[in-house]
CSV table of N, CA, C and O in Angstrom, one decimal:
chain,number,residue,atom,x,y,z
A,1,UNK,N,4.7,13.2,2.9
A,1,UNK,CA,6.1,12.8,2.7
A,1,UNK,C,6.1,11.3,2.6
A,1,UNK,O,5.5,10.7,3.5
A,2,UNK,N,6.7,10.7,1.8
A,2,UNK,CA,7.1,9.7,1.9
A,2,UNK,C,8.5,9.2,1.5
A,2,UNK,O,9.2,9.9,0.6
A,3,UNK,N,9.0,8.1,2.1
A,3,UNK,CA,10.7,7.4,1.8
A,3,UNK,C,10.5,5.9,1.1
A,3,UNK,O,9.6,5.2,1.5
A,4,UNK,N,11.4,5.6,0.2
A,4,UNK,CA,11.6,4.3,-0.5
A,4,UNK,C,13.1,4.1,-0.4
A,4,UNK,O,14.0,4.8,-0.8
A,5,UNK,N,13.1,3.2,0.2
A,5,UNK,CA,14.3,1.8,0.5
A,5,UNK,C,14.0,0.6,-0.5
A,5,UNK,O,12.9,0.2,-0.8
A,6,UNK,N,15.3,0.3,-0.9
A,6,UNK,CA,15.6,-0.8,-1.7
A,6,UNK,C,16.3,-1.8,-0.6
A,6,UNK,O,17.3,-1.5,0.1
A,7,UNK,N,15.7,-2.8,-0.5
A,7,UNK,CA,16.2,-3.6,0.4
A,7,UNK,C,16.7,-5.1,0.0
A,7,UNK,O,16.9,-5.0,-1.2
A,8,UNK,N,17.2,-6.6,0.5
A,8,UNK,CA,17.4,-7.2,-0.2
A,8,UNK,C,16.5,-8.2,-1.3
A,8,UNK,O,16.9,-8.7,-2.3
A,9,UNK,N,15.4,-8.2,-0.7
A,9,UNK,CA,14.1,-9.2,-0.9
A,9,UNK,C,13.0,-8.0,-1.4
A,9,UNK,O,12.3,-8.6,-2.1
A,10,UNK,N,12.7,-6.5,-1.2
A,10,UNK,CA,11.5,-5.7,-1.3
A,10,UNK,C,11.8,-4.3,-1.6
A,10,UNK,O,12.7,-3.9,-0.9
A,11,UNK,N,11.4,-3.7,-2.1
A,11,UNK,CA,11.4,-2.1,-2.2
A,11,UNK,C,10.5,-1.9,-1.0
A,11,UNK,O,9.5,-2.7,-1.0
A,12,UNK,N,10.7,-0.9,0.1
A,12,UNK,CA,9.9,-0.6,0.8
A,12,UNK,C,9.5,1.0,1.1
A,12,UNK,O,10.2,2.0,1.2
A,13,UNK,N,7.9,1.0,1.1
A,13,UNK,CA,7.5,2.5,0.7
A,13,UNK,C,6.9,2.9,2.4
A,13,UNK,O,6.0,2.2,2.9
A,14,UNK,N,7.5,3.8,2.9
A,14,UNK,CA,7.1,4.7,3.7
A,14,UNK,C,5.8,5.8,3.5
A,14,UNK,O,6.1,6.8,3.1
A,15,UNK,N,4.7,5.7,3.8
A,15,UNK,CA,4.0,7.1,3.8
A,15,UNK,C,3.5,7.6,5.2
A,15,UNK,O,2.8,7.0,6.0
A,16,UNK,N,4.1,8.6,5.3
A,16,UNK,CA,4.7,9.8,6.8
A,16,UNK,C,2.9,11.1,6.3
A,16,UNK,O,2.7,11.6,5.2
A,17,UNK,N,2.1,11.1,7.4
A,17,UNK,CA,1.0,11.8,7.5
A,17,UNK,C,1.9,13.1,7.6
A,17,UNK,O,2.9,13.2,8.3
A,18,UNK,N,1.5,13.8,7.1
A,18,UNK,CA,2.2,15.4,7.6
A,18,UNK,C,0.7,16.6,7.2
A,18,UNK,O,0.9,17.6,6.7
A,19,UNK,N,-0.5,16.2,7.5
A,19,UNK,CA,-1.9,16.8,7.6
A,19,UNK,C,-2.0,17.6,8.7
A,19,UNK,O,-1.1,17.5,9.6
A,20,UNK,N,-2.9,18.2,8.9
A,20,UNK,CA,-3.2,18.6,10.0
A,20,UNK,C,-3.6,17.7,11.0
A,20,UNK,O,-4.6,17.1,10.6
A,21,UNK,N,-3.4,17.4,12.1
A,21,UNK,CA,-3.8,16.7,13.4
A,21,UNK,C,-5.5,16.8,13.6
A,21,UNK,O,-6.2,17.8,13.7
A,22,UNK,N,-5.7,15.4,13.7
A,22,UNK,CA,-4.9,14.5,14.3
A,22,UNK,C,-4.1,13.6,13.0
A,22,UNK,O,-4.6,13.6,11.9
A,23,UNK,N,-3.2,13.0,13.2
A,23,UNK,CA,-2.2,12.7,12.3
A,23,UNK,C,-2.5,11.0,12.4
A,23,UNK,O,-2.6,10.3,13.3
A,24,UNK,N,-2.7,10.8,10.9
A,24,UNK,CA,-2.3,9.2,10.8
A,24,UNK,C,-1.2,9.0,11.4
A,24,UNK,O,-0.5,10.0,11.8
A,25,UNK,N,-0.7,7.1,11.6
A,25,UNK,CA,-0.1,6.3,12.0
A,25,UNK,C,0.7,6.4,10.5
A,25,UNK,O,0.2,6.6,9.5
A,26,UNK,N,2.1,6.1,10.8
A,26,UNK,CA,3.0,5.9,9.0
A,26,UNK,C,2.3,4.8,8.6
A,26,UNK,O,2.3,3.9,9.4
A,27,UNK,N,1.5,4.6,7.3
A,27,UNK,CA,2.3,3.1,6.3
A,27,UNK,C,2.9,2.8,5.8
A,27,UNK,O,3.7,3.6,5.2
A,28,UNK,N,3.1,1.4,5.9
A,28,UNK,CA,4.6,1.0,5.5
A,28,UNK,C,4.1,-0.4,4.5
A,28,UNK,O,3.7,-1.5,4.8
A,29,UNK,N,4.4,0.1,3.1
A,29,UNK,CA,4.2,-0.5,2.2
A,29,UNK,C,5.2,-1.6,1.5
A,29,UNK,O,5.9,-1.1,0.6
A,30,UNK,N,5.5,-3.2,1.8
A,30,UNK,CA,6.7,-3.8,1.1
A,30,UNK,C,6.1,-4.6,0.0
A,30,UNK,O,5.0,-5.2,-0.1
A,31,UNK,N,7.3,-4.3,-1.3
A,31,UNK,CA,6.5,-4.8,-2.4
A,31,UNK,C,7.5,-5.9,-2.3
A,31,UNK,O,8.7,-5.6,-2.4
A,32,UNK,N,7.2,-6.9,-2.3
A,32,UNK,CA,8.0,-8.5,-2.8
A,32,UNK,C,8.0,-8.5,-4.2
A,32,UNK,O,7.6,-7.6,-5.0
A,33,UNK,N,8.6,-9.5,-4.5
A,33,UNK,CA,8.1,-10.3,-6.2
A,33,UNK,C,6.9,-11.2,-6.4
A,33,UNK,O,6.6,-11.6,-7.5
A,34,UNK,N,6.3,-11.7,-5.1
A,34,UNK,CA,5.0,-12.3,-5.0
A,34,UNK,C,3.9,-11.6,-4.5
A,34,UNK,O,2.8,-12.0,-4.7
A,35,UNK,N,4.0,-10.6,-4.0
A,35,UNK,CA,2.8,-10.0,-3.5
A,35,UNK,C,3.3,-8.6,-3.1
A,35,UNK,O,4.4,-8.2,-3.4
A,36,UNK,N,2.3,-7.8,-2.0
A,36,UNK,CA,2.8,-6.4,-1.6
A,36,UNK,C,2.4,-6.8,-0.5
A,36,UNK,O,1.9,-7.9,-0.5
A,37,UNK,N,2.6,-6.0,0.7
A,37,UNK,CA,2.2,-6.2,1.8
A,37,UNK,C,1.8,-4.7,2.4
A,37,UNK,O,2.7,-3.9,2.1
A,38,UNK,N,0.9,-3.9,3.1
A,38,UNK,CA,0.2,-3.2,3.3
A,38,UNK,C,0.0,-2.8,4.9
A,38,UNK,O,-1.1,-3.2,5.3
A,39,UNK,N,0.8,-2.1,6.0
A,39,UNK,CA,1.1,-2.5,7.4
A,39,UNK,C,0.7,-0.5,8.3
A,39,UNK,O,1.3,0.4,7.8
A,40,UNK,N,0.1,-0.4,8.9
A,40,UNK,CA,0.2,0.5,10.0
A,40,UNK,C,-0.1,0.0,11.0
A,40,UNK,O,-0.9,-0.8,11.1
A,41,UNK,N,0.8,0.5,12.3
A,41,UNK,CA,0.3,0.6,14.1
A,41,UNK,C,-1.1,0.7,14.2
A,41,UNK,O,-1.6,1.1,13.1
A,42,UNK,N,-1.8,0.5,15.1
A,42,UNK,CA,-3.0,0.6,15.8
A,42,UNK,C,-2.8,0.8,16.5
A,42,UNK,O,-2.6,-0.1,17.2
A,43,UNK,N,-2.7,2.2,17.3
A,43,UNK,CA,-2.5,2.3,18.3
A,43,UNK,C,-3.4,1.6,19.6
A,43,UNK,O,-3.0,1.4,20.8
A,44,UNK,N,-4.9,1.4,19.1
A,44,UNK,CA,-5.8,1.1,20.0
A,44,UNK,C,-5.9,-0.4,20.5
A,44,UNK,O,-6.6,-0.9,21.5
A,45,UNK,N,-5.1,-1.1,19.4
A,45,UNK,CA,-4.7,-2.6,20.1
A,45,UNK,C,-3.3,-2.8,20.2
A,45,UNK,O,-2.7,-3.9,20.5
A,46,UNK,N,-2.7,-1.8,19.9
A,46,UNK,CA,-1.2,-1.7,20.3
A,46,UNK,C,-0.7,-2.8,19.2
A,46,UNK,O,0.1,-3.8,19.5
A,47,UNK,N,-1.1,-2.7,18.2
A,47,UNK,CA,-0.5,-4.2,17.3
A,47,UNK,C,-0.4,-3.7,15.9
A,47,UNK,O,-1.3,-2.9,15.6
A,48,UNK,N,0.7,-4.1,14.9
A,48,UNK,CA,0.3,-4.1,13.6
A,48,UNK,C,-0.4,-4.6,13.0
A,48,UNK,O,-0.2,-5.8,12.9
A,49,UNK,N,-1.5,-3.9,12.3
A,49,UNK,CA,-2.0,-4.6,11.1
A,49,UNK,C,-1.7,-4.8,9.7
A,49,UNK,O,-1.3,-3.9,9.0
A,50,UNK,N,-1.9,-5.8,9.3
A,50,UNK,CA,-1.2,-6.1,7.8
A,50,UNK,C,-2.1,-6.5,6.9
A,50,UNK,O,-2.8,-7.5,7.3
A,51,UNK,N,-2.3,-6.2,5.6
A,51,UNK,CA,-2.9,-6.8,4.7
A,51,UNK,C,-2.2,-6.9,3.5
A,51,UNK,O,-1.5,-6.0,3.1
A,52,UNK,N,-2.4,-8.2,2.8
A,52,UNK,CA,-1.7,-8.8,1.7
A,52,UNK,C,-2.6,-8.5,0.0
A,52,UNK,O,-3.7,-8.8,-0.2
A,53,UNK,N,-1.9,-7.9,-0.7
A,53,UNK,CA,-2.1,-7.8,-1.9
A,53,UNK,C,-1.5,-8.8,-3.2
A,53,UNK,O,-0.3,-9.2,-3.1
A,54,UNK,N,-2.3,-9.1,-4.2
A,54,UNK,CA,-1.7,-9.5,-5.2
A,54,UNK,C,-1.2,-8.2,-6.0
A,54,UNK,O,-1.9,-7.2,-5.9
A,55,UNK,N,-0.3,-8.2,-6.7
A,55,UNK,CA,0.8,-7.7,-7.8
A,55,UNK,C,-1.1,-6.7,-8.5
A,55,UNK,O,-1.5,-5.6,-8.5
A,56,UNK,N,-1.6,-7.7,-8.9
A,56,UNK,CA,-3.1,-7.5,-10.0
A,56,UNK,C,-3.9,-6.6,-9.1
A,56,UNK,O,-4.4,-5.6,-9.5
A,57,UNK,N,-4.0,-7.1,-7.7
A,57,UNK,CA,-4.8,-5.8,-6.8
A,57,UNK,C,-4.0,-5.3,-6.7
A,57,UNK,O,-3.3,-6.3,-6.7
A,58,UNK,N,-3.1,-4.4,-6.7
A,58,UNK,CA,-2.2,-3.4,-6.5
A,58,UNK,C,-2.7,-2.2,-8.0
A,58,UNK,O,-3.2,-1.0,-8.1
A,59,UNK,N,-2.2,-3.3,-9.0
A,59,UNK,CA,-2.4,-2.8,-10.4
A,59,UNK,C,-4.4,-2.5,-10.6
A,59,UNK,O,-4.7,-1.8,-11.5
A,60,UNK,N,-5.2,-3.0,-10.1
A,60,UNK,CA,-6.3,-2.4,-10.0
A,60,UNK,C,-6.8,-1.6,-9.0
A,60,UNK,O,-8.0,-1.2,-9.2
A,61,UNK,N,-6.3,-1.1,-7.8
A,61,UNK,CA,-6.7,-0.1,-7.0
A,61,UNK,C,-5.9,0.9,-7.7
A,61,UNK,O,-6.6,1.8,-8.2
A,62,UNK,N,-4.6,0.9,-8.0
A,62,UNK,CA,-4.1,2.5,-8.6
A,62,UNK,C,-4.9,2.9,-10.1
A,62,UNK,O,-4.9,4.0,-10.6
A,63,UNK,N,-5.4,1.9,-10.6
A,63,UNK,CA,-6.4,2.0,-11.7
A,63,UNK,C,-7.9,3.2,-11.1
A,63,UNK,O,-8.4,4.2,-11.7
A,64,UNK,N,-8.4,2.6,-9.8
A,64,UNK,CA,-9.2,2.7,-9.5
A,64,UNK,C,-9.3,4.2,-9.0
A,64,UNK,O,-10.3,4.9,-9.2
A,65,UNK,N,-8.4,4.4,-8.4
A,65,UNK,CA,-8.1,5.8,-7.7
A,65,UNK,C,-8.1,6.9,-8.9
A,65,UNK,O,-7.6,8.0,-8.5
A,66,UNK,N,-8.7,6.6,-10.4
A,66,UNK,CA,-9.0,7.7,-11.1
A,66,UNK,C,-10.4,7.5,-12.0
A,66,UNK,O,-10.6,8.0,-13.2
A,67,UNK,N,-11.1,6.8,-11.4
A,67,UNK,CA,-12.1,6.4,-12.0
A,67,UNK,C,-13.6,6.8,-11.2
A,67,UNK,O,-13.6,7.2,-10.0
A,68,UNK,N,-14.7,6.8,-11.8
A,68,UNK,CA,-15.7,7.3,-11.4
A,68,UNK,C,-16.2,6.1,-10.8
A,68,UNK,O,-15.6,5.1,-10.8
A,69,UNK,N,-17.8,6.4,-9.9
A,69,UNK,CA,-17.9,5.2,-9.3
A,69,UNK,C,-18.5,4.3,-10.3
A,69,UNK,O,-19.3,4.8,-11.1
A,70,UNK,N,-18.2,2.9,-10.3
A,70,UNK,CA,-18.8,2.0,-11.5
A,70,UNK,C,-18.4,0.6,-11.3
A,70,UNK,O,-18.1,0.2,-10.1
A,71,UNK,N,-18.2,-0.3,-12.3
A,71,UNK,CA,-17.9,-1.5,-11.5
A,71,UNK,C,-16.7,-1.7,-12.9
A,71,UNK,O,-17.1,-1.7,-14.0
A,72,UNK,N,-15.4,-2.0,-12.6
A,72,UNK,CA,-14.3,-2.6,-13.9
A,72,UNK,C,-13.9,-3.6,-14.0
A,72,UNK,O,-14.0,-4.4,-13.1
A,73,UNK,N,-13.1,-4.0,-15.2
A,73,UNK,CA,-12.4,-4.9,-15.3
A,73,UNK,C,-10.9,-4.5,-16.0
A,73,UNK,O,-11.0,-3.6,-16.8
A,74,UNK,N,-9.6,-4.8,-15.8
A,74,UNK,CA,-8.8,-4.1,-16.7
A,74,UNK,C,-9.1,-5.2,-17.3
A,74,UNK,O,-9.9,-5.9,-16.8
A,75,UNK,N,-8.3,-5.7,-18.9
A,75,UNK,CA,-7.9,-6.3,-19.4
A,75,UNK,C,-6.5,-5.9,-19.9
A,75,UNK,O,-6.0,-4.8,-20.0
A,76,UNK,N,-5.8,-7.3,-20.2
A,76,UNK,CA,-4.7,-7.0,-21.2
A,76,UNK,C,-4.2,-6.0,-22.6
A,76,UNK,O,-4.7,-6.0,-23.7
A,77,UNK,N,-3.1,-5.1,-21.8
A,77,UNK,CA,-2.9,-3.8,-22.7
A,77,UNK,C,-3.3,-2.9,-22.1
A,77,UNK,O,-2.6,-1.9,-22.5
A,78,UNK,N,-4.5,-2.3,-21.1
A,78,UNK,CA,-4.9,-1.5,-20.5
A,78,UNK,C,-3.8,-0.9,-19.3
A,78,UNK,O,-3.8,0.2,-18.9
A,79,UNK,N,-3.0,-1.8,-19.1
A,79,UNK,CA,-1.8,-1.1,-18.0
A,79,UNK,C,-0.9,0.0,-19.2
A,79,UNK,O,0.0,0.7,-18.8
């Protein structure tokens, strides 16, 4: 399951584990106009972790997630 909010500054993407247990922690994905931002709980340090994306990593991991193993490059027009 997941939820998307339009907010004033980000679209923000929710992804809600609904697998069998043990259950991920939600991500909570915010896409800016400069970057994305990439966030779940830990529960084992009790803290959020966050990692920052460019707009172009974003656009090359969903590339990636249908590809065999190998090494790419997109170019221009390939989106």
């Amino acid at each position: 399951m997941f939820t998307i909010e339009h907010e004033f500054d980000s679209t923000v993407i929710t992804l809600v584990d609904e697998g069998d247990a043990p259950l991920a922690e939600d991500v909570t994905i915010n896409s800016f106009e400069e970057c994305v931002t990439v966030e779940q709980y830990d529960p084992r340090t009790d803290s959020v972790q966050k990692i920052t994306l460019s707009h172009l990593q974003v656009r090359d991991l969903a590339a990636a997630l249908d590809l065999p193993e190998g090494v790419y490059r997109l170019v221009a027009g390939d989106d």
